[in-house]
Amino acid sequence: MSVELSQAARGPQKVFTPAEIAALPIDHRIDGIPNQRRHRNANRPVWEESPSTWGMIGKFLILTVVVGLVAIPMWGIVVTSLSDAKTVQEAGGLVLFPKGITFASYAQLLSGGVVAQAAWVSVIVTVTGTVIATVVSALAAYGLSKPGTALHRPILFLFIITMFFSAGLIPTYLWISSLGLRNSLWALILPTCISAFNLLIMRNFFMGIDTGIIEAARIDGASEWKILFSIVMPMSKAVTAVIALFYGVGFWNAFFNAVLYIDDSSKWPLQMVLRQYVLQGQSIPGVDFTVAQGQLNSVSIKMAIMVLAVLPILIVYPFVQKHFTKGVIFGAIKG
Amino acid sequence: MTTTHHEPYAGDIPVRRMTLWQKIVRDRTFIIMTIPAVVLIIVFNYIPMIGNIGAFQDYNPYGGITGSPWVGLENFLDVLTSASFANALKNTLLITTFSLLFYFPVPIFLAVLMNSILSTKVRTVVQSVIYLPHFFSWVLVITIFQQFVGGASPLSQWMIRNGDAPLQIMTNPDTFIALVTTQAIWKDAGWGMIIFLAALSTVNPSLYEAAVVDGAGKMRRLWHITLPALRPVIVLLLILRLGDALNVGFEQMYLQRDAVGSGASDVLDTFVYFEGIQYSKWGFALAAGLMKGIVALLLVLGANKLAHRMGEAGVYQKAG
């Protein structure tokens, strides 16, 4: 919007050095002059009135509560998992103010035993599954991204149908059992490896790529494989990252397939362990409280398992989060 | 590779025509690329569909489809007259209705609120935080609830010290429906906002400007510009919700079944699971599952038809 603000509306001018101007965010630089009024309300259109005091207070309260409902439990879990027995006891179970920080719970859990084993299983399933799922989806998405190619419609249809109708729990269970996948980690990977929804998001993104570049490469003699790996994939990092996150989260959180197919507790993923020892409160074999007594509290151990069950997501999330809108909405809205 | 022949009405201009096989040869690279995904989807989505034939049998897994006796529609009649199926269906529909009334509006409200926040910094922080629980597993979400509002939570401990009874939130069958809706809101309302925010970001600011020139206040702009902009998305999501009415959080119910009992927590999916896999009533469970699948499919198709009738794009476009 190119509305000229009068000098009075801009407020008193301060002289800025070029270095200071360069350091300012781009929307605060108008014709090279940082503007103090715009600095305060950088995004407000000129015609919009300022919110009322009560409106601002109301919004502030709602947002604080909403953010607090998510942030406070997460904070409490992390801090409690890092607290020693004395602090946990004094706080009555949940520690919100860090004191007596110790990594003893994690050391105890990861020194071997059920939880370490389960974490390892989860990592293997997640990494293998995510790599296979993302590669297979990207290939199929590119293969289906040129309308008019042979068999394009029937193959696409084959995927779309799975979004509306599934075989059902019992037939799938019987079939996967008869394939001999019971107590195999492949039972956690293969059945959920392809999501038609993710595939279509990638396909939509690929279809939106400027065909000129692809045509040019084709004229230069590049094969479709070369085009996919050297041109299309590098241009699609955002959407690939988001899709990989979706698949990865799915594999990491896989719980029900483990209930169905994994009887052998040494092959349990972390979510099963979380349910067994934290939600249902069974005692954890391998965690010896008599040794740890005085140093650790069972609440800390439980909270530490909860942190482990969410840790990879917390680590990857900040890097992928900024692509959500760009990557997903683009695909979803066009689709 | 390609055949050329003369169309009588095209004069002497040769028209290139390819047979399907020639097109397949031409596009073989694209087809080869889809093969891994096609194989996976056939093996894990299509072949199991055959297993539904067992719904018409007194199915036992050792005999398989060929070795089990046929019983016609008997399993379906058993399902329809079973009291526990009626209970599961009732719970499923109740939970769907409840979430439609209390869950559905929350993301819309949050999106409108976020859209009115001008500071990009505040928006980024709030969005990052409230998207997060969407990526948690149901096990974790329920564990968090149990640790914070359950009978052994610090809150309950504090209530006991003050002479009150501990919280019964996690174990009370009467309020279970409110609990599961709250859990769903906590987990997914933030994420549900993203699609409404996207719709709002496409609104042309000159609409607001023109409205202001015409003297429209904040509320009028909300009512006449912001909400109409959300209308197509709201209709689409309502329809998706309708088509999905029979799917209510399998894991969420399964995990809390022990705490509140099957009376309150059994939904169609958990019903099928317990009848089939726990009690080995295979034919019965297969019939229940197949009925659910068919009704769910009809709901999606019907809902989509409704969308087209209302002039919206719906979930999928008509073939064209």
XYZ file of C-alpha atoms in Angstrom, chain A residues 1 3 41 43-45 47-52 59 62-63 66-67 69-74 76-77 91-94 132 136-137 139-140 142-144 146 148-151 153 155 157-162 164-176 179 181 190-191 193-194 196 199 218 224-225 228 245-246 249 253-257 259-260 271 274-275 278-280 299 302-303 306-307 309-310 313-314 317 321 324-325 328-329 332-333 335, chain B residues 20 23-24 26-27 29-34 36-38 40-52 59 61 109-110 113-114 116-120 122 124-140 142-144 146-148 153-154 157 161 170 186 191 194-195 198-199 202 205 208-209 212 216-218 221 250-251 254-255 258 269 272-273 275-277 282 285-286 289-290 293-294 296-297 300-301 315-317 319-320:
218
model
C 0.000 0.000 0.000
C 0.023 5.789 1.300
C 2.846 -0.420 14.145
C 1.990 -3.908 9.845
C -1.024 -1.781 10.567
C -2.764 -0.377 7.503
C -7.126 3.010 7.702
C -7.316 0.596 10.598
C -8.074 2.022 14.018
C -5.942 1.061 17.018
C -7.505 -1.631 19.175
C -9.210 -0.516 22.349
C -6.447 -10.679 23.351
C -6.600 -15.303 25.687
C -3.263 -15.784 23.956
C -3.731 -20.659 25.102
C 0.055 -20.634 24.996
C -1.951 -24.520 28.326
C 0.637 -26.018 26.009
C 3.844 -24.485 27.292
C 3.425 -24.973 31.047
C 2.895 -28.761 30.945
C 5.813 -29.151 28.536
C 6.952 -28.849 33.849
C 7.693 -32.236 32.283
C 7.441 -29.364 44.977
C 4.879 -32.100 45.584
C 5.440 -33.924 42.290
C 5.757 -31.311 39.596
C 11.639 -45.355 2.406
C 8.881 -43.800 -2.650
C 6.399 -40.917 -2.375
C 9.198 -40.948 -7.027
C 5.507 -41.678 -7.402
C 6.947 -37.066 -9.855
C 5.829 -40.009 -11.968
C 2.257 -38.756 -11.639
C 2.628 -35.006 -15.848
C -1.415 -36.967 -20.152
C 1.222 -39.620 -19.640
C 0.133 -43.194 -20.104
C -1.726 -44.846 -17.208
C -5.319 -41.583 -14.506
C -2.653 -45.082 -11.176
C -7.150 -43.252 -9.021
C -5.604 -46.264 -7.278
C -4.096 -43.935 -4.668
C -7.117 -41.661 -4.294
C -9.454 -44.582 -3.543
C -7.370 -45.473 -0.489
C -11.952 -43.042 1.005
C -12.050 -46.735 1.593
C -9.752 -48.963 3.593
C -9.848 -52.704 3.920
C -10.591 -52.491 7.631
C -8.756 -53.495 10.738
C -9.411 -57.232 10.856
C -8.624 -58.117 7.210
C -5.441 -56.049 7.396
C -4.449 -57.716 10.641
C -5.064 -61.203 9.270
C -3.215 -60.469 6.034
C -0.154 -58.924 7.704
C 2.676 -62.507 5.576
C 5.326 -59.891 9.682
C 5.543 -51.159 5.494
C 1.761 -50.930 6.074
C 4.694 -46.425 4.337
C 2.576 -44.687 1.714
C -1.984 -40.977 -0.533
C 1.810 -38.180 -2.109
C 15.102 -32.318 -21.326
C 13.697 -37.970 -16.220
C 15.673 -39.468 -13.321
C 13.976 -35.415 -10.729
C 8.368 -34.682 9.064
C 4.810 -35.961 8.633
C 6.161 -38.221 13.212
C 4.360 -42.087 17.272
C 3.370 -45.521 15.934
C 1.582 -47.211 18.758
C -1.377 -49.185 17.592
C 0.466 -51.249 15.002
C -0.139 -53.321 19.911
C -1.371 -55.402 16.983
C 5.312 -45.322 22.777
C 5.423 -44.992 27.691
C 1.992 -46.536 27.938
C 3.970 -44.312 32.750
C 0.292 -44.408 31.799
C -0.425 -47.795 33.362
C 8.143 -39.050 39.016
C 8.324 -41.033 34.323
C 8.774 -37.477 33.104
C 7.787 -38.675 28.390
C 10.571 -36.351 27.276
C 9.003 -40.008 23.688
C 8.792 -36.517 22.245
C 9.968 -34.081 17.401
C 11.087 -31.214 19.618
C 10.223 -29.221 14.737
C 8.019 -25.459 11.300
C 4.483 -25.533 7.190
C 2.504 -22.760 5.570
C 1.570 -27.715 3.075
C -0.985 -25.039 2.433
C -3.492 -28.488 0.154
C -5.222 -25.461 -1.291
C -5.409 -29.813 -4.337
C -1.793 -47.332 -25.508
C 2.357 -44.532 -24.973
C 3.357 -46.862 -22.158
C 7.131 -43.700 -24.325
C 6.268 -42.893 -20.683
C 10.212 -43.903 -16.928
C 7.249 -42.195 -15.263
C 5.459 -45.509 -14.822
C 8.547 -47.213 -13.363
C 8.807 -44.370 -10.834
C 5.338 -45.128 -9.489
C 7.275 -49.028 -5.600
C 4.346 -46.988 -4.316
C 1.846 -48.953 -6.385
C 3.008 -51.042 -1.470
C -0.519 -49.757 -1.884
C -1.701 -52.945 -3.569
C -0.087 -55.242 -1.022
C -1.139 -53.323 2.075
C -4.397 -51.652 1.004
C -5.993 -53.631 -1.807
C -5.157 -57.279 -1.125
C -6.535 -57.077 2.455
C -9.860 -55.920 0.997
C -10.367 -59.465 -0.271
C -10.382 -60.586 3.366
C -13.755 -58.909 3.839
C -14.391 -67.380 9.471
C -7.881 -67.858 10.335
C -11.947 -18.496 16.533
C -8.182 -18.876 17.002
C -7.891 -13.875 16.674
C -4.415 -14.557 15.291
C -5.988 -9.600 14.229
C -2.568 -9.745 15.864
C -0.304 -7.430 13.928
C 3.012 -8.240 15.524
C 4.609 -10.968 13.434
C 3.881 -12.599 18.664
C 5.196 -16.683 15.188
C 5.700 -17.522 18.845
C 2.040 -18.347 19.479
C 1.771 -20.438 16.301
C 4.961 -22.382 17.026
C 3.730 -23.253 20.497
C 0.152 -24.217 19.704
C 0.969 -26.281 16.593
C 3.235 -28.498 18.664
C 0.789 -30.890 20.396
C -0.511 -31.994 16.999
C 2.757 -33.859 16.598
C 2.495 -35.672 19.936
C 1.311 -39.252 20.053
C -2.017 -40.004 21.708
C -0.149 -41.991 24.319
C 1.789 -38.909 25.267
C -3.205 -38.931 27.533
C -0.178 -39.396 29.769
C 0.166 -35.626 30.047
C -3.120 -38.112 33.518
C -0.029 -36.537 35.069
C -1.621 -33.102 35.339
C -1.438 -35.450 39.929
C -0.026 -32.597 42.031
C -2.478 -34.187 45.990
C -4.189 -32.132 51.632
C -9.707 -39.311 34.063
C -5.644 -29.457 23.300
C -2.976 -27.078 14.072
C -3.473 -23.313 9.889
C -5.901 -23.833 7.022
C -4.174 -19.608 4.901
C -7.663 -18.703 3.720
C -5.628 -14.578 0.583
C -6.771 -5.839 1.778
C -11.194 -3.877 4.050
C -10.089 -0.489 2.790
C -13.706 1.453 5.883
C -17.818 -0.146 8.297
C -16.551 -0.671 11.821
C -14.488 -3.570 13.113
C -15.649 -5.970 8.619
C -9.107 -45.181 17.934
C -5.981 -44.842 20.058
C -8.355 -47.698 23.353
C -5.875 -46.148 25.780
C -9.342 -49.433 31.204
C -13.233 -49.119 15.819
C -14.227 -54.290 16.041
C -10.785 -54.662 17.587
C -14.554 -58.556 19.155
C -12.117 -59.763 16.515
C -8.599 -59.745 17.878
C -13.684 -63.143 13.386
C -15.919 -58.480 13.691
C -15.398 -58.638 9.934
C -15.935 -53.588 10.175
C -17.287 -53.992 6.644
C -16.423 -49.119 6.006
C -19.345 -49.061 3.601
C -18.214 -44.359 5.956
C -17.707 -44.482 2.189
C -17.936 -39.298 2.193
C -19.563 -39.597 -1.220
C -13.036 -32.919 -1.404
C -12.343 -34.124 -4.900
C -13.292 -32.572 -8.183
C -13.600 -36.106 -13.209
C -13.093 -33.770 -16.103
